[in-house]
């Protein structure tokens, strides 16, 4: 974060250059630089030889990242891992390598570069740039789709445990994770609530990467293929929508919520896990994510009142909002 002592003019310049840091971070993530420094400090020339890249160019990128405490450079010109750079290792616990690759891939980068068109028209330039809507494009491009889903799993791993631990699942018998990806959040729930039986619900090509069996929960969790635009599995006590609704327009979200409302057991609830943007102008991660959504997708981050209105249209009512240690909150809705 920019220091409050920075001159306002310099603050504007620094913000304007922000994309350069994203590009530098993307390049070292793609090259796997952090993995090459696990055994100790190395020069840019040595790293370049191992990686088969241009030494001076690599040095200039590493020098920039060292200035923001991603890597460090000593007086001999050797680069080392910092606590931040540890998260760029592919084998580190809680690695964010896949998340960085996802966040800096062109599906987000290119539309953000044309954000002025969105501000002028209210429409994302994504379809024009890539020829298809966001998720259609990912389904069409297997490589980019894999980067996206791996990145989402990586990003979620950082927050799943703390979010699952913020809500009492112990009184529930069954939980459906709608569009639950590879199952990271549901694994967190199953660990904390031994009586819960889970359903991981997503498209077949996503479920191929499920980690449910690997985590030891194959007998307590079913993998169910389907499309939440059409329906969701019936009869569960809770339906989790984690990082789902923020991808979609209000109209689409109401449809998804109605499917959950129609399917849930008596006394059931819907748990929307997204950011809840607070009033005021204080920094909040949801505000950055909201503009990212605006550039590439038809969705948005929402306020408490926004959620209240969505739920009402779907036959639900907001019952409470549970804050978590992560940037996301758990917004609970019951039958109206």
Short mmCIF file of C-alpha atoms in Angstrom, two decimals:
data_model
loop_
_atom_site.label_atom_id
_atom_site.label_comp_id
_atom_site.label_asym_id
_atom_site.label_seq_id
_atom_site.Cartn_x
_atom_site.Cartn_y
_atom_site.Cartn_z
CA UNK A 1 0.00 0.00 0.00
CA UNK A 2 1.26 3.50 -0.81
CA UNK A 3 2.63 5.35 2.20
CA UNK A 4 0.44 8.25 3.42
CA UNK A 5 3.54 10.49 3.24
CA UNK A 6 3.75 10.10 -0.56
CA UNK A 7 2.88 13.29 -2.40
CA UNK A 8 -0.61 13.13 -3.96
CA UNK A 9 0.87 13.61 -7.44
CA UNK A 10 3.28 10.72 -6.91
CA UNK A 11 0.40 8.58 -5.63
CA UNK A 12 -1.36 9.04 -8.97
CA UNK A 13 1.78 8.16 -10.90
CA UNK A 14 2.36 5.05 -8.75
CA UNK A 15 -1.21 3.88 -9.33
CA UNK A 16 -0.79 4.42 -13.07
CA UNK A 17 2.26 2.16 -13.06
CA UNK A 18 0.50 -0.57 -11.08
CA UNK A 19 0.05 -2.79 -14.13
CA UNK A 20 3.82 -3.03 -14.51
CA UNK A 21 4.08 -4.82 -11.16
CA UNK A 22 1.33 -7.21 -12.22
CA UNK A 23 3.22 -7.99 -15.40
CA UNK A 24 6.46 -8.58 -13.50
CA UNK A 25 4.72 -10.87 -11.03
CA UNK A 26 3.10 -12.77 -13.87
CA UNK A 27 6.43 -13.32 -15.62
CA UNK A 28 8.22 -14.82 -12.60
CA UNK A 29 5.19 -17.01 -11.87
CA UNK A 30 5.12 -18.36 -15.42
CA UNK A 31 8.88 -19.01 -15.38
CA UNK A 32 8.88 -20.68 -11.96
CA UNK A 33 11.65 -18.44 -10.61
CA UNK A 34 10.83 -19.05 -6.94
CA UNK A 35 11.35 -22.80 -7.30
CA UNK A 36 14.89 -22.16 -8.53
CA UNK A 37 15.78 -20.22 -5.36
CA UNK A 38 14.71 -22.85 -2.82
CA UNK A 39 18.28 -24.10 -2.40
CA UNK A 40 19.70 -20.62 -1.86
CA UNK A 41 20.57 -17.25 -3.46
CA UNK A 42 21.45 -17.06 -7.13
CA UNK A 43 22.41 -14.36 -9.61
CA UNK A 44 20.07 -13.35 -12.39
CA UNK A 45 22.62 -14.73 -14.87
CA UNK A 46 22.60 -18.14 -13.17
CA UNK A 47 18.80 -18.17 -13.03
CA UNK A 48 18.57 -17.13 -16.67
CA UNK A 49 20.82 -19.99 -17.72
CA UNK A 50 18.67 -22.51 -15.83
CA UNK A 51 15.46 -21.09 -17.22
CA UNK A 52 16.71 -20.45 -20.75
CA UNK A 53 15.79 -16.76 -20.72
CA UNK A 54 17.49 -13.38 -21.32
CA UNK A 55 19.68 -12.59 -18.31
CA UNK A 56 19.51 -8.80 -18.31
CA UNK A 57 15.75 -8.77 -18.78
CA UNK A 58 15.29 -11.22 -15.92
CA UNK A 59 17.55 -9.11 -13.71
CA UNK A 60 15.49 -5.98 -14.36
CA UNK A 61 12.26 -7.75 -13.47
CA UNK A 62 13.75 -9.23 -10.28
CA UNK A 63 15.20 -5.85 -9.29
CA UNK A 64 11.74 -4.30 -9.56
CA UNK A 65 10.11 -7.05 -7.52
CA UNK A 66 12.85 -6.85 -4.91
CA UNK A 67 11.92 -3.18 -4.43
CA UNK A 68 8.47 -4.29 -3.23
CA UNK A 69 9.79 -7.15 -1.07
CA UNK A 70 9.05 -9.94 -3.52
CA UNK A 71 12.57 -11.44 -3.63
CA UNK A 72 15.60 -9.67 -2.15
CA UNK A 73 18.94 -8.73 -3.72
CA UNK A 74 22.19 -8.62 -1.74
CA UNK A 75 25.30 -6.52 -2.38
CA UNK A 76 26.75 -9.27 -4.56
CA UNK A 77 23.69 -9.18 -6.84
CA UNK A 78 22.33 -12.51 -5.63
CA UNK A 79 18.56 -12.89 -5.35
CA UNK A 80 16.82 -14.75 -2.50
CA UNK A 81 13.32 -15.72 -1.52
CA UNK A 82 11.41 -13.43 0.84
CA UNK A 83 8.37 -14.44 2.94
CA UNK A 84 6.20 -13.13 0.09
CA UNK A 85 8.17 -14.97 -2.59
CA UNK A 86 7.71 -18.25 -0.69
CA UNK A 87 4.07 -18.19 -1.87
CA UNK A 88 5.31 -18.28 -5.48
CA UNK A 89 6.89 -21.70 -4.96
CA UNK A 90 4.93 -24.51 -6.57
CA UNK A 91 5.49 -26.85 -3.61
CA UNK A 92 5.00 -24.43 -0.73
CA UNK A 93 2.10 -24.96 1.71
CA UNK A 94 -0.62 -22.52 0.68
CA UNK A 95 1.15 -21.77 -2.61
CA UNK A 96 -0.42 -18.93 -4.59
CA UNK A 97 1.46 -19.67 -7.79
CA UNK A 98 -1.65 -20.90 -9.60
CA UNK A 99 -3.66 -17.98 -8.24
CA UNK A 100 -1.14 -15.45 -9.60
CA UNK A 101 -1.15 -17.18 -12.98
CA UNK A 102 -4.95 -17.00 -13.03
CA UNK A 103 -5.28 -13.40 -11.88
CA UNK A 104 -2.73 -12.16 -14.40
CA UNK A 105 -3.88 -14.14 -17.41
CA UNK A 106 -5.26 -12.31 -20.42
CA UNK A 107 -8.94 -13.03 -19.65
CA UNK A 108 -8.68 -10.41 -16.90
CA UNK A 109 -5.80 -8.32 -18.18
CA UNK A 110 -7.14 -7.44 -21.64
CA UNK A 111 -10.68 -6.37 -20.64
CA UNK A 112 -9.34 -4.27 -17.76
CA UNK A 113 -7.17 -2.44 -20.27
CA UNK A 114 -10.39 -1.38 -22.03
CA UNK A 115 -12.32 -0.53 -18.89
CA UNK A 116 -13.25 2.88 -20.27
CA UNK A 117 -15.54 1.11 -22.76
CA UNK A 118 -17.35 -0.55 -19.87
CA UNK A 119 -17.75 2.78 -18.10
CA UNK A 120 -19.13 4.34 -21.26
CA UNK A 121 -21.53 1.54 -22.17
CA UNK A 122 -22.08 -0.60 -19.08
CA UNK A 123 -21.02 -3.66 -21.12
CA UNK A 124 -17.92 -5.78 -20.69
CA UNK A 125 -15.55 -5.78 -23.69
CA UNK A 126 -14.76 -9.46 -23.01
CA UNK A 127 -17.09 -10.87 -25.67
CA UNK A 128 -15.67 -8.56 -28.33
CA UNK A 129 -12.05 -9.32 -27.39
CA UNK A 130 -12.38 -13.09 -27.06
CA UNK A 131 -15.38 -13.81 -29.27
CA UNK A 132 -17.38 -15.52 -26.52
CA UNK A 133 -18.71 -14.79 -23.01
CA UNK A 134 -16.28 -15.52 -20.17
CA UNK A 135 -17.27 -19.06 -19.17
CA UNK A 136 -18.04 -20.13 -22.74
CA UNK A 137 -14.50 -19.10 -23.65
CA UNK A 138 -13.02 -21.09 -20.76
CA UNK A 139 -15.01 -24.16 -21.78
CA UNK A 140 -13.71 -23.74 -25.33
CA UNK A 141 -10.06 -23.18 -24.39
CA UNK A 142 -8.93 -26.15 -22.31
CA UNK A 143 -5.58 -24.58 -21.40
CA UNK A 144 -7.01 -21.30 -20.14
CA UNK A 145 -9.84 -23.17 -18.44
CA UNK A 146 -7.36 -25.32 -16.53
CA UNK A 147 -5.36 -22.25 -15.46
CA UNK A 148 -8.56 -20.63 -14.21
CA UNK A 149 -9.83 -23.61 -12.20
CA UNK A 150 -6.41 -24.38 -10.73
CA UNK A 151 -6.02 -20.73 -9.81
CA UNK A 152 -9.43 -20.59 -8.15
CA UNK A 153 -8.58 -23.68 -6.11
CA UNK A 154 -5.29 -22.10 -5.05
CA UNK A 155 -6.95 -18.83 -4.09
CA UNK A 156 -9.67 -20.66 -2.21
CA UNK A 157 -7.20 -22.82 -0.29
CA UNK A 158 -5.93 -19.66 1.37
CA UNK A 159 -9.36 -18.88 2.80
CA UNK A 160 -11.41 -22.11 2.95
CA UNK A 161 -10.46 -23.19 6.45
CA UNK A 162 -11.08 -19.84 8.10
CA UNK A 163 -14.39 -19.35 6.30
CA UNK A 164 -15.68 -22.84 7.07
CA UNK A 165 -14.67 -22.36 10.69
CA UNK A 166 -16.69 -19.14 10.94
CA UNK A 167 -20.04 -20.91 10.52
CA UNK A 168 -21.56 -23.65 12.65
CA UNK A 169 -22.23 -26.57 10.29
CA UNK A 170 -22.58 -29.11 13.10
CA UNK A 171 -26.37 -28.98 13.18
CA UNK A 172 -26.74 -29.83 9.50
CA UNK A 173 -27.14 -33.23 7.91
CA UNK A 174 -26.35 -32.43 4.29
CA UNK A 175 -24.59 -29.63 2.41
CA UNK A 176 -24.50 -29.05 -1.36
CA UNK A 177 -21.62 -26.96 -2.66
CA UNK A 178 -23.14 -25.45 -5.80
CA UNK A 179 -20.48 -24.86 -8.46
CA UNK A 180 -18.01 -26.06 -5.85
CA UNK A 181 -15.07 -26.58 -8.21
CA UNK A 182 -12.51 -29.08 -6.95
CA UNK A 183 -14.13 -29.29 -3.52
CA UNK A 184 -11.73 -27.31 -1.35
CA UNK A 185 -14.40 -25.53 0.68
CA UNK A 186 -16.56 -28.62 1.10
CA UNK A 187 -13.51 -30.52 2.40
CA UNK A 188 -13.16 -27.81 5.04
CA UNK A 189 -16.79 -28.29 6.08
CA UNK A 190 -16.51 -32.08 6.21
CA UNK A 191 -13.44 -31.84 8.41
CA UNK A 192 -15.21 -29.60 10.92
CA UNK A 193 -18.61 -31.31 10.92
CA UNK A 194 -18.25 -35.12 11.00
CA UNK A 195 -22.00 -35.70 10.71
CA UNK A 196 -22.40 -33.74 7.46
CA UNK A 197 -22.79 -35.54 4.16
CA UNK A 198 -21.71 -33.44 1.21
CA UNK A 199 -22.53 -33.07 -2.46
CA UNK A 200 -20.01 -31.45 -4.77
CA UNK A 201 -22.07 -30.13 -7.68
CA UNK A 202 -20.42 -28.84 -10.86
CA UNK A 203 -19.81 -29.53 -14.53
CA UNK A 204 -18.21 -32.86 -15.43
CA UNK A 205 -15.00 -31.27 -16.75
CA UNK A 206 -14.53 -29.49 -13.42
CA UNK A 207 -15.28 -32.51 -11.24
CA UNK A 208 -12.46 -34.39 -12.96
CA UNK A 209 -10.13 -32.33 -10.76
CA UNK A 210 -12.03 -33.05 -7.53
CA UNK A 211 -9.90 -33.49 -4.41
CA UNK A 212 -12.66 -35.11 -2.34
CA UNK A 213 -11.31 -38.67 -2.58
CA UNK A 214 -7.73 -37.53 -2.06
CA UNK A 215 -8.82 -35.84 1.17
CA UNK A 216 -10.43 -39.06 2.40
CA UNK A 217 -14.09 -38.06 2.09
CA UNK A 218 -15.25 -40.21 -0.84
CA UNK A 219 -17.74 -42.09 1.38
CA UNK A 220 -19.26 -38.92 2.83
CA UNK A 221 -19.44 -36.84 -0.33
CA UNK A 222 -21.06 -37.48 -3.71
CA UNK A 223 -19.86 -35.87 -6.91
CA UNK A 224 -22.88 -34.78 -8.95
CA UNK A 225 -22.66 -33.41 -12.48
CA UNK A 226 -25.06 -30.67 -13.45
CA UNK A 227 -25.77 -27.06 -14.35
CA UNK A 228 -26.99 -24.70 -11.63
CA UNK A 229 -28.77 -22.62 -14.26
CA UNK A 230 -31.13 -25.57 -14.72
CA UNK A 231 -31.44 -27.12 -11.24
CA UNK A 232 -29.56 -28.21 -8.14
CA UNK A 233 -29.67 -31.49 -6.15
CA UNK A 234 -32.77 -31.69 -3.98
CA UNK A 235 -33.34 -32.14 -0.26
CA UNK A 236 -30.22 -30.69 1.37
CA UNK A 237 -30.11 -28.65 4.56
CA UNK A 238 -27.76 -26.05 3.14
CA UNK A 239 -26.74 -24.83 -0.31
CA UNK A 240 -23.37 -23.10 -0.50
CA UNK A 241 -22.73 -20.57 -3.27
CA UNK A 242 -19.09 -19.59 -2.83
CA UNK A 243 -17.79 -17.04 -5.35
CA UNK A 244 -20.73 -17.87 -7.63
CA UNK A 245 -23.23 -15.03 -7.51
CA UNK A 246 -20.63 -12.33 -8.02
CA UNK A 247 -20.07 -13.70 -11.55
CA UNK A 248 -23.62 -13.02 -12.67
CA UNK A 249 -26.25 -10.35 -13.23
CA UNK A 250 -29.04 -9.82 -10.70
CA UNK A 251 -31.55 -11.56 -12.97
CA UNK A 252 -29.35 -14.64 -13.34
CA UNK A 253 -28.62 -14.72 -9.61
CA UNK A 254 -32.32 -14.71 -8.78
CA UNK A 255 -32.76 -17.76 -11.01
CA UNK A 256 -29.92 -19.63 -9.27
CA UNK A 257 -31.30 -18.72 -5.85
CA UNK A 258 -34.78 -19.87 -6.82
CA UNK A 259 -33.41 -23.28 -7.76
CA UNK A 260 -31.84 -23.52 -4.30
CA UNK A 261 -35.04 -22.32 -2.62
CA UNK A 262 -37.11 -24.94 -4.45
CA UNK A 263 -34.66 -27.75 -3.74
CA UNK A 264 -33.79 -27.21 -0.07
CA UNK A 265 -35.25 -29.25 2.74
CA UNK A 266 -37.70 -27.75 5.21
CA UNK A 267 -35.78 -25.42 7.48
CA UNK A 268 -32.91 -25.29 5.01
CA UNK A 269 -30.78 -22.32 4.17
CA UNK A 270 -28.69 -20.78 1.41
CA UNK A 271 -25.18 -19.61 2.26
CA UNK A 272 -23.80 -17.05 -0.18
CA UNK A 273 -20.06 -16.64 0.30
CA UNK A 274 -18.97 -13.47 -1.47
CA UNK A 275 -17.65 -10.11 -0.40
CA UNK A 276 -20.18 -7.78 1.19
CA UNK A 277 -19.11 -4.26 0.37
CA UNK A 278 -19.49 -1.99 3.40
CA UNK A 279 -20.62 1.64 3.22
CA UNK A 280 -18.01 4.38 3.08
CA UNK A 281 -14.75 4.82 1.21
CA UNK A 282 -12.38 2.75 3.33
CA UNK A 283 -10.23 0.27 1.36
CA UNK A 284 -11.91 -3.10 0.89
CA UNK A 285 -10.89 -6.05 -1.29
CA UNK A 286 -14.41 -6.31 -2.63
CA UNK A 287 -14.10 -2.94 -4.35
CA UNK A 288 -11.09 -4.08 -6.40
CA UNK A 289 -12.75 -7.38 -7.21
CA UNK A 290 -15.94 -5.57 -8.20
CA UNK A 291 -14.20 -3.62 -10.96
CA UNK A 292 -12.44 -6.79 -12.10
CA UNK A 293 -15.85 -8.45 -12.41
CA UNK A 294 -17.22 -5.45 -14.27
CA UNK A 295 -14.47 -5.67 -16.89
CA UNK A 296 -14.69 -9.40 -17.67
CA UNK A 297 -18.07 -10.68 -16.48
CA UNK A 298 -21.70 -9.56 -16.15
CA UNK A 299 -21.55 -9.83 -12.35
CA UNK A 300 -20.54 -7.61 -9.44
CA UNK A 301 -19.76 -7.55 -5.75
CA UNK A 302 -22.77 -6.57 -3.65
CA UNK A 303 -23.82 -4.71 -0.51
CA UNK A 304 -26.04 -6.07 2.25
CA UNK A 305 -29.02 -4.29 0.72
CA UNK A 306 -28.24 -5.76 -2.71
CA UNK A 307 -28.34 -9.26 -1.23
CA UNK A 308 -31.54 -8.51 0.63
CA UNK A 309 -33.24 -7.56 -2.64
CA UNK A 310 -31.95 -10.62 -4.51
CA UNK A 311 -33.17 -12.96 -1.79
CA UNK A 312 -36.62 -11.36 -1.70
CA UNK A 313 -37.07 -11.93 -5.44
CA UNK A 314 -36.15 -15.60 -4.99
CA UNK A 315 -38.55 -16.31 -2.12
CA UNK A 316 -35.85 -16.01 0.53
CA UNK A 317 -35.02 -13.57 3.30
CA UNK A 318 -31.66 -12.49 4.61
CA UNK A 319 -31.29 -13.88 8.12
CA UNK A 320 -27.74 -12.82 9.03
CA UNK A 321 -24.29 -11.98 7.73
CA UNK A 322 -21.35 -13.80 9.27
CA UNK A 323 -17.99 -12.07 8.89
CA UNK A 324 -14.90 -14.22 8.45
CA UNK A 325 -11.14 -13.64 8.74
CA UNK A 326 -11.06 -13.63 4.93
CA UNK A 327 -12.33 -10.88 2.63
CA UNK A 328 -15.52 -12.89 2.08
CA UNK A 329 -18.58 -13.00 4.32
CA UNK A 330 -21.23 -15.70 4.72
CA UNK A 331 -24.62 -14.23 3.89
CA UNK A 332 -27.32 -16.60 5.15
CA UNK A 333 -30.83 -16.74 3.75
CA UNK A 334 -33.85 -18.75 4.85
CA UNK A 335 -37.25 -19.34 3.27
CA UNK A 336 -39.35 -16.15 3.29
#
